[in-house]
Amino acid sequence: MTELTDVVVIGAGHNGLVCATYLARAGRKVLCLESSDTLGGMSAPRTIAENYHFSGLAHTANPVSAAIRRDLKLQRFGYEPGKAIETIALDLEGRHLTIGANRISGDALSESDAKSYIKFRKQYLAFAKAMRPLFENKAPRLKHMDFADKASFAMLGWNIRLRLGRDTMYEFLRVAAINIYDVLNEAFDDELLKGAIATDAVMGSAMGPRTPGTVLTWLQRLHGELNGPMFVQSGERSQLVHALAQSAEDAGVTIRLNAHVEKILIENGKAFGVKLLNGEVLEARTIVSNADPRATFTQLVGAPELDTMFANRVTQIRGTGVVAKLHLALSGIPEFTGLTVSQLSNRLLIAPTMRYVEHAFNHSKYDQSSENPVLEITIPSLHNDAMAPEGHHVMSINIAFVPYNPGGDREEQQTSLFDKVIAQLGQYCPNLKSLLVDHELLTPNDIEREYHAVRGHWHHGELSIHQSFMMRPLHGAAQYDTPIESLFLCGAGNHPGGGLTGLPGRNAARRILKLGRNA
Amino acid sequence: MNIGHEHFRRALQHTPFHDRIAALSATEDWTGWNGYKVARVVDKLSTEYFAVRSGCAVMDLTPMEKYRITGNGAREYLDRLVTRNISKLRPGRVTYVIWCNDEGKVIDDGTLFQLGEYDYRLCAQHHQLDWLLMSATGFDVHIETETHDVAALAVQGPTSCSVLTAAGFDKLDQLKPFGIVDLQCKGIPVTVSRTGFTGDLGYELWVKPEDALNLWDAVFDVRGLYDIHAMGLDALEMVRIEAGFIMPGFDFNTAESTIRNGHDRSPFEVGLGWVVNLDKGHFTGRKALLAENSRPARRRLTKIVIDGNKPVREAFLYDRKNGEQVGEVKCATWSPVLKANLALADIDCVNGKLPPKLWARLDYQRELKWHTAWAECHVQSKPFYNPEHRSATPPPRF
Amino acid sequence: MLLSANNYDVIVIGAGHNGLTNAAFLAKAGLHVLVVEKNSYTGGATASRELYDGWKYSNSSYVCSLFRPEIYNALDLGRHGLKVIPLTSSMTFKQDGDYFGSYHNPNVRRRELMRHSMRDADAAIRFDADIMRWCKLIRNFLLRTPPDPGSFRPRDAFEFAYLMKKFHELSESKIYEFIRFFTMSIAEYLENYFENETILAHYSGGSIIGTGLGVYSPGTAYVALHHAMGDVDGNIGAWGFARGGMGAVSGALASALQAHGGEIRTDAEVAKILVSGNRTTGVRLTSGEELSAKIVVSNLDAKRTFTQIMDESDLPPKLVERARNFKIRGSSGKLNIALDGMPTFSSLPKGSPLTLGHMHFTDTLTRLEKAYDDWKDDRWSTDPYCDVLIPSQYDPSLAPPGKHMMTVFVQYCPVAPEGGWSDDKRDQFGQTVIDQIADYSPDFKNLILHAEIRTPRELEAEIGLTEGNIFQGELTFDQLLFNRPFPGYAQYRGPVRNMYMCGSSTHPGGGVMGAPGANAAREILRDLKKPDTTPAAFSDD
């Protein structure tokens, strides 16, 4: 059967939906194909033991940008970022540290560190803000620039040289490419504070605090904060995907679930359609892939349609997931030593020192998992009762660093990891074990299988400097268009990368519209 | 190939034919080729040259890089690798191919032998395993270097067919140009292809290294009937220029070893546009070549005849005497058959066309004193030397 | 005599190779120059000392390749006695009794690569071409002053334009490839070329020398270049031995300096750079003696210069903070071992030329990375990366007849292990290294006559390299080009007038290169409106 549409978008993750909706609003006839039976990809809700609901892989988020909210009328479709939360860095002795956007408190925190924190955060937010032209537009090319590229560079130069001012600019140029470890050691003494910020810089990446490039990953995180404070994803309104789906539908996007694309059809160097696993062929003028660029090129396109070096560079894209997700169904409220119930609605971190984080990372380099993993914990049911049966709770935990290729028996690995995390958590939350009803553990391996993310990487590719900006996912395909005519990319593997920002999707749509009807 | 720990003791290795060539070598004029010791001149250059052009010359080709490409995806793989449409290639046939990088610049050229349905041999000028394997990502194909596991001997010249027939190769006269046949010669299994790099009638013989000396002896056994000479690289250089064959890495820089931007060359620029089929489906470099094809040519490697008899080695070309520099000679030879100075030159185009006039400034010395002379150059489109017997089947008998 | 001497145009603090280079160019321009040195010998880390009778060898830096030929030529160092003998092979021993040798002969080297991997032998061609391309690019910037991004002066704009122009000489894809190279780890970069574990480890090693980074740390690919961009007479990336040890380099520089009328005072440690009215006036020695000069140039590392021999009150507070935070952690140790004879290595065939070059014992990337993990935790590597050379095979002047001198560079060694260094710990560190070598050379231990073991503690105490960092500051992105040593101070001028920096803490960084010294001289001469005596870079195009 052949059906004619303007655009086929492969994958209904949030970037795919954002891209599809933008294109539909611009008058294109858009068909969005999703291989699973739910929308949202990594941000699609999950349920365990029937009544315990989770927000999917991403348990916290920053609001999407005002532009996307406005353009896609997300408010109208019910999107409302959740209540701002703070971060509590847990201390084994109960001297926890509460870290907020503009305040910080803790029993053991020195006054000078408290002051430095405010100054530090302000400075780095200014850096993130200065980088906006780079983050929010297509990545400019370094030769053969078009007007938009020149404008991005001009804005960036203006921001860095003139808006930051000379001294701040010097500082920005000094730190932009280095590691968070050195920067934090310069700024603070408090180990708990340094551990917490370092965790934010490395979570989701196969990098330790000492790895150069971690200031940049942290700046990318801060860039999200420019849209508003972090919140816990807990049910309909706070979860972007619900509003996105409605906005897409409203714009006229046709969404098909359980439609697994097997191949992108190409003739004479031009993509003209897709073939589904069931053999069905869908033709379109433009094909947009929200899939991992590695999967897009090696599986959906295939080497015969690509140049040798390009195909080779695709295989060299680095991105192996090192974070596992543990979902716990609990029969009651977990009690953390030294924390009140109301404090539990915040994000809790177990990352007491930078050395602890670095050690956790060390093991993953050799495909082992650390005895002392870094944990990021949220309890979404404290934000929305509907997430769990009455009186019950759900806890969502990111575990870093977990190897993708641990070797050995899979079941055994899972059990041992689960036990390790529960034991670790038990030190801070003595009643946890007694509350366990059920759990679900998603290792990078599982994430790869469930979300078609190559090697289980959240961001479809490491956010290292050599895979950022005009080199993301790889040069030759870093402006959303690809060597294949009419084939575009719109996923997290592209500039500016992962997180629930929708920016890759929006930028890709703008690029497609810019290139015109026949793109 | 088994390389032990002692290989450092001999910087240049001996080919399987080495003992025989060494015995014939009057000059001891050796050089290195791909890690092997090979003769530049065995006895006398003019003798070796005229052996190719009027008799029979034998040359050891073992150091030439040879790759075996097998597997169900071999054809699809090769289609994506080379610029030429090879859909007409069949088992038992050879074709000339080039391959480019993503930017559409020539990496190397070579001859592609189809030995079986899923079985190919690619002979190349330079080391290509890295590129061949990089290109193999995503294909069902197996690639192996067999340079050191196959001994190769070129038997070239107008009497080569007769020589080989006398030496015991049956029905060789039926083999067409670019054909391959498996034969026995005195009990030695030999694969014979009617190919060569001399622009004359000629064959290339492919055997196991352990049979190499016996094969050599079988050929040289008929020396009583025919004049046969071992030939070195210097004579080959003369005849290949006469034939208008280009050598990547010598006449232009190969793409993947180019350091300076713009020093690599596209197939169009080196006159190999005829092996580029832009309509055959995707191959590496196609997109870049499509774009280049839509623009006027920037330069072209061109066959020229330089007036006079002053020796030419390196020379700049000008649009007139003492005029603007427009190109440079890449390789040149005095042709004893044509009594002319022949050269391949890299010439800049103006609006896609070669300059109407070309002059070479020749620096040459007489008794260690240097002189300068100007000579007019004439562009040739056909090979300088292309005798009829080269492609006749059956070839003339002697 | 004392009176006339105490009236200099320039005082250079520290007679290391950059101090001497700087002074020599200034003297050549006709300035009255004095170099003061705290030790009784000149050369700093570029010295040959006779600590034992009959043994005179390089104590710290031990090979020479980065030294710019332009400086060699401009100061006529050949006539002042310098000879650099190319050293073109290197090897890595494998744990299984085999080894990989990068032989000096290209045919043999290629065959050895083929012995380990046919593919890698061919990939090496692509690798060499790519590295050469990056070397060509970077070399353009070595003998130039980095532009200041905070300035609007035409000169800085011109320098930026020059930088951009050089970049734009690359094709677009090569520009991206260069940025990737610049920001990648050496291990990942090499994995784009090679598949063989030993070959990967062999080519990675050079990238961690002197750095507080591991083979998987982004930024280390560039460090590889920093070691590879040198050449000895066109042998790109080749190292060389200075005949007579590295002291021959500083000796030739000192001789060139003196030939141009410059003076050197040893045993003269500077206590303070004197500043009056935001202008340097001279230096005070620890002896109390004051020497006045119009200009003072510090060859000490930036941290030492601004936190030890200058008064905080004379400096902008921001700069003092920068100096305190300057990343200058030591990560290397050194052993100089005197041997009763030439050691044998069990896996090498008799007559193998590989003992003539660098020898390494770390044959996997994992071992290299684990060596780094130890250092991150303030321990010396239990399985360190060693760069071993026996220069007495080339240069009989280093050791008594029949004896041999082995130099061992060790990565990693912490600035201070837990609880600090003690002589006992230093010896344990040395023993770790000796044990590793002995695993491959059965007669090695019995041949040892004496060994000089140097941890960062010794390197700092003797030579004055803060924390024993051989580059006078890490070669990380925050400390390269216009960030070296500090943003806003990358043009060799200090924060007070007439004060300059010329050490490896400044662009283009460490290694026995001489470029910082020459670049600083150029800036000083420019400020004095004197003719430039420093050379421009040789071009090969």
Coordinates of C-alpha atoms in Angstrom, one line a residue, chain C residues 154-464:
Chain C
P154 CA 45.1 45.8 15.7
R155 CA 48.0 43.5 16.5
D156 CA 45.8 41.0 18.3
A157 CA 43.2 41.2 15.6
F158 CA 46.0 40.5 13.1
E159 CA 47.2 37.5 15.1
F160 CA 43.7 36.2 15.3
A161 CA 43.3 36.6 11.6
Y162 CA 46.6 34.7 11.1
L163 CA 45.3 31.9 13.3
M164 CA 42.0 31.8 11.4
K165 CA 43.8 31.9 8.1
K166 CA 45.9 28.9 9.0
F167 CA 42.8 27.0 10.0
H168 CA 41.1 27.9 6.8
E169 CA 43.9 26.4 4.8
L170 CA 42.4 23.1 5.9
S171 CA 39.4 21.7 4.1
E172 CA 36.2 22.0 6.1
S173 CA 36.1 18.4 7.1
K174 CA 39.7 18.6 8.2
I175 CA 38.9 21.6 10.4
Y176 CA 36.4 19.4 12.3
E177 CA 38.8 16.6 12.3
F178 CA 41.4 18.9 13.9
I179 CA 39.0 20.1 16.6
R180 CA 38.1 16.5 17.3
F181 CA 41.7 15.6 17.5
F182 CA 42.4 18.5 19.8
T183 CA 39.6 17.6 22.2
M184 CA 39.8 13.8 22.1
S185 CA 41.6 11.3 24.3
I186 CA 44.6 9.7 22.8
A187 CA 43.1 6.2 23.2
E188 CA 39.9 7.0 21.4
Y189 CA 41.7 8.9 18.7
L190 CA 44.1 6.0 18.1
E191 CA 41.2 3.6 18.0
N192 CA 40.0 5.4 14.9
Y193 CA 43.1 4.0 13.2
F194 CA 44.5 0.9 15.0
E195 CA 43.0 -2.4 16.3
N196 CA 46.0 -4.1 17.9
E197 CA 46.1 -3.6 21.6
T198 CA 49.9 -3.4 21.8
I199 CA 50.1 -0.9 19.0
L200 CA 47.4 1.2 20.7
A201 CA 49.3 1.2 24.0
H202 CA 52.6 1.9 22.3
Y203 CA 51.4 5.0 20.5
S204 CA 49.4 6.2 23.5
G205 CA 52.2 6.3 26.0
G206 CA 53.7 9.6 24.8
S207 CA 50.5 11.4 25.4
I208 CA 50.5 11.0 29.2
I209 CA 54.1 12.0 29.7
G210 CA 54.1 14.8 32.2
T211 CA 50.4 15.2 32.4
G212 CA 47.8 14.6 35.1
L213 CA 45.6 12.9 32.6
G214 CA 45.0 9.3 31.5
V215 CA 44.9 7.8 28.1
Y216 CA 41.1 8.1 28.1
S217 CA 41.1 11.7 29.2
P218 CA 40.0 14.2 26.5
G219 CA 42.8 16.5 25.6
T220 CA 45.5 13.9 25.6
A221 CA 45.6 13.5 21.9
Y222 CA 47.0 17.0 21.7
V223 CA 49.7 16.1 24.2
A224 CA 50.8 13.4 21.8
L225 CA 51.2 16.2 19.2
H226 CA 53.1 18.3 21.7
H227 CA 55.6 15.5 21.9
A228 CA 55.5 14.7 18.2
M229 CA 55.7 18.1 16.6
G230 CA 59.5 18.2 17.1
D231 CA 61.8 17.0 14.6
V232 CA 65.5 16.3 14.2
D233 CA 66.7 17.3 10.8
G234 CA 63.4 16.5 9.1
N235 CA 62.8 13.2 11.0
I236 CA 59.4 14.3 12.1
G237 CA 58.4 13.2 15.6
A238 CA 61.9 11.9 16.1
W239 CA 63.7 12.5 19.3
G240 CA 67.3 13.1 19.7
F241 CA 70.1 12.8 22.2
A242 CA 72.2 15.8 22.9
R243 CA 75.8 14.6 22.9
G244 CA 77.0 15.0 26.5
G245 CA 73.5 14.9 27.8
M246 CA 71.0 17.7 28.1
G247 CA 73.6 19.9 29.7
A248 CA 75.0 20.3 26.2
V249 CA 71.9 22.2 25.3
S250 CA 72.1 24.6 28.2
G251 CA 75.9 24.7 27.8
A252 CA 75.6 25.8 24.2
L253 CA 73.0 28.4 25.1
A254 CA 75.1 29.7 27.9
S255 CA 78.1 29.9 25.6
A256 CA 76.0 31.8 23.0
L257 CA 74.8 34.1 25.7
Q258 CA 78.3 34.8 26.9
A259 CA 79.6 35.3 23.3
H260 CA 77.0 38.1 23.0
G261 CA 78.3 39.7 26.2
G262 CA 75.7 38.3 28.6
E263 CA 76.6 37.2 32.1
I264 CA 75.5 34.3 34.4
R265 CA 75.7 34.2 38.1
T266 CA 75.2 30.9 39.8
D267 CA 74.5 30.3 43.5
A268 CA 72.4 33.4 43.3
E269 CA 68.9 32.7 44.4
V270 CA 66.3 35.4 44.0
A271 CA 64.3 36.2 47.1
K272 CA 62.2 38.9 45.7
I273 CA 61.5 40.8 42.5
L274 CA 61.6 44.4 43.6
V275 CA 58.7 46.6 42.6
S276 CA 58.4 50.3 43.1
G277 CA 55.5 52.3 41.7
N278 CA 54.1 49.4 39.7
R279 CA 57.4 49.0 38.0
T280 CA 60.2 46.5 38.6
T281 CA 63.5 47.9 39.6
G282 CA 65.5 44.7 40.1
V283 CA 65.9 41.7 42.3
R284 CA 67.0 41.0 45.9
L285 CA 69.0 37.8 46.4
T286 CA 68.6 35.5 49.4
S287 CA 72.0 36.7 50.4
G288 CA 70.5 40.2 50.8
E289 CA 72.3 41.6 47.8
E290 CA 70.2 43.8 45.6
L291 CA 70.7 43.9 41.8
S292 CA 69.0 46.6 39.9
A293 CA 67.9 46.4 36.3
K294 CA 65.5 48.1 34.0
I295 CA 63.8 44.8 33.2
V296 CA 63.3 41.6 35.1
V297 CA 62.4 38.4 33.4
S298 CA 61.2 35.4 35.3
N299 CA 61.9 31.9 34.0
L300 CA 60.4 30.4 37.0
D301 CA 57.0 28.8 36.7
A302 CA 54.0 31.1 37.0
K303 CA 53.0 29.8 40.4
R304 CA 56.4 30.3 41.9
T305 CA 56.9 33.6 40.3
F306 CA 53.7 35.2 41.6
T307 CA 53.3 33.4 44.9
Q308 CA 57.0 33.1 46.1
I309 CA 59.2 35.8 44.6
M310 CA 56.8 38.6 44.3
D311 CA 54.9 40.4 47.0
E312 CA 51.2 39.9 47.0
S313 CA 50.8 43.6 47.6
D314 CA 52.5 44.4 44.3
L315 CA 50.1 42.3 42.3
P316 CA 46.4 42.5 41.3
P317 CA 44.4 40.2 43.6
K318 CA 42.8 38.4 40.6
L319 CA 46.2 37.4 39.4
V320 CA 47.3 36.1 42.8
E321 CA 44.2 33.9 42.9
R322 CA 44.9 32.7 39.3
A323 CA 48.5 31.9 40.3
R324 CA 47.3 29.9 43.4
N325 CA 44.9 28.0 41.2
F326 CA 47.4 27.4 38.4
K327 CA 47.4 23.7 37.6
I328 CA 50.9 22.6 38.1
R329 CA 50.6 19.2 39.6
G330 CA 53.5 16.8 39.2
S331 CA 52.7 13.4 37.9
S332 CA 56.1 12.1 36.9
G333 CA 59.2 10.5 38.5
K334 CA 62.6 9.9 37.2
L335 CA 65.3 7.2 37.8
N336 CA 68.8 7.6 36.6
I337 CA 70.5 4.2 36.9
A338 CA 74.2 3.4 36.6
L339 CA 74.8 0.0 35.2
D340 CA 77.9 -2.2 35.3
G341 CA 77.3 -3.3 31.7
M342 CA 74.6 -3.5 29.0
P343 CA 71.5 -5.3 30.3
T344 CA 70.0 -8.0 28.2
F345 CA 66.3 -8.2 27.5
S346 CA 65.0 -11.8 27.3
S347 CA 62.5 -11.3 24.5
L348 CA 64.8 -9.4 22.1
P349 CA 66.9 -11.4 19.6
K350 CA 70.6 -10.9 19.8
G351 CA 71.7 -7.8 17.9
S352 CA 68.2 -6.2 17.9
P353 CA 68.6 -2.5 17.4
L354 CA 65.6 -1.8 19.6
T355 CA 67.7 -1.2 22.8
L356 CA 68.9 1.9 21.0
G357 CA 65.6 3.6 21.3
H358 CA 62.8 4.2 23.8
M359 CA 61.7 1.1 25.6
H360 CA 58.3 0.7 27.3
F361 CA 56.7 -2.1 29.3
T362 CA 53.0 -1.2 29.2
D363 CA 51.2 -3.1 26.5
T364 CA 47.5 -2.4 27.0
L365 CA 45.4 0.7 27.3
T366 CA 43.8 -0.7 30.4
R367 CA 47.2 -0.9 32.2
L368 CA 47.9 2.7 31.2
E369 CA 44.5 3.9 32.5
K370 CA 44.9 2.0 35.7
A371 CA 48.3 3.6 36.2
Y372 CA 46.4 6.9 36.1
D373 CA 43.7 5.7 38.5
D374 CA 46.4 5.2 41.1
W375 CA 47.7 8.7 40.6
K376 CA 44.2 10.2 41.0
D377 CA 44.2 8.7 44.4
D378 CA 47.6 10.2 45.3
R379 CA 49.5 6.9 44.9
W380 CA 52.4 6.1 42.6
S381 CA 51.3 3.7 39.9
T382 CA 51.9 0.1 41.0
D383 CA 52.3 -0.7 37.3
P384 CA 53.7 2.5 36.0
Y385 CA 54.4 3.6 32.4
C386 CA 58.1 3.8 32.0
D387 CA 60.1 5.4 29.2
V388 CA 63.5 3.8 29.3
L389 CA 66.6 4.8 27.3
I390 CA 70.2 3.8 27.5
P391 CA 71.9 6.8 25.9
S392 CA 75.4 5.6 26.7
Q393 CA 75.1 3.3 23.7
Y394 CA 75.4 6.4 21.5
D395 CA 77.3 8.7 23.8
P396 CA 80.3 7.2 25.6
S397 CA 80.9 10.5 27.4
L398 CA 78.1 9.7 29.8
A399 CA 79.6 6.7 31.7
P400 CA 82.9 5.2 32.4
P401 CA 84.2 2.8 29.7
G402 CA 82.2 -0.5 29.5
K403 CA 79.5 0.9 31.8
H404 CA 76.0 2.1 30.8
M405 CA 73.6 4.8 31.9
M406 CA 69.9 4.1 31.9
T407 CA 67.4 6.9 32.2
V408 CA 63.8 6.0 33.2
F409 CA 61.0 8.4 33.0
V410 CA 58.1 7.3 35.1
Q411 CA 54.4 8.1 34.8
Y412 CA 52.6 8.4 37.3
C413 CA 54.1 9.6 40.5
P414 CA 52.1 11.8 42.9
V415 CA 53.0 15.2 44.2
A416 CA 52.7 13.7 47.6
P417 CA 51.5 10.3 48.5
E418 CA 49.2 10.1 51.6
G419 CA 51.2 11.3 54.5
G420 CA 53.8 13.0 52.3
W421 CA 57.0 11.7 50.8
S422 CA 59.8 10.2 52.9
D423 CA 63.1 8.8 51.7
D424 CA 61.7 5.4 52.4
K425 CA 58.7 5.9 50.2
R426 CA 60.9 7.4 47.5
D427 CA 63.0 4.2 47.5
Q428 CA 59.8 2.1 47.4
F429 CA 58.7 4.0 44.4
G430 CA 62.1 3.4 42.8
Q431 CA 61.8 -0.3 43.6
T432 CA 58.5 -0.5 41.8
V433 CA 60.1 0.8 38.7
I434 CA 63.2 -1.4 39.0
D435 CA 61.0 -4.5 39.5
Q436 CA 59.0 -3.7 36.4
I437 CA 62.2 -3.5 34.3
A438 CA 63.7 -6.6 35.9
D439 CA 60.6 -8.6 34.7
Y440 CA 61.9 -8.1 31.2
S441 CA 65.7 -8.1 31.9
P442 CA 67.0 -10.9 34.1
D443 CA 70.4 -9.4 34.6
F444 CA 69.3 -5.9 35.1
K445 CA 69.1 -5.8 38.9
N446 CA 72.6 -7.3 39.3
L447 CA 74.1 -4.7 37.0
I448 CA 72.8 -1.7 39.0
L449 CA 75.7 0.2 40.5
H450 CA 73.7 3.1 41.9
A451 CA 70.4 4.8 41.1
E452 CA 69.2 8.3 41.5
I453 CA 65.5 8.3 42.3
R454 CA 63.6 11.5 41.8
T455 CA 60.0 12.0 42.7
P456 CA 58.2 15.4 42.3
R457 CA 59.6 16.2 45.7
E458 CA 63.2 16.0 44.5
L459 CA 62.4 17.7 41.2
E460 CA 60.9 20.7 43.1
A461 CA 63.7 20.9 45.6
E462 CA 66.5 20.7 43.1
I463 CA 65.3 22.4 40.0
G464 CA 62.5 24.5 41.4

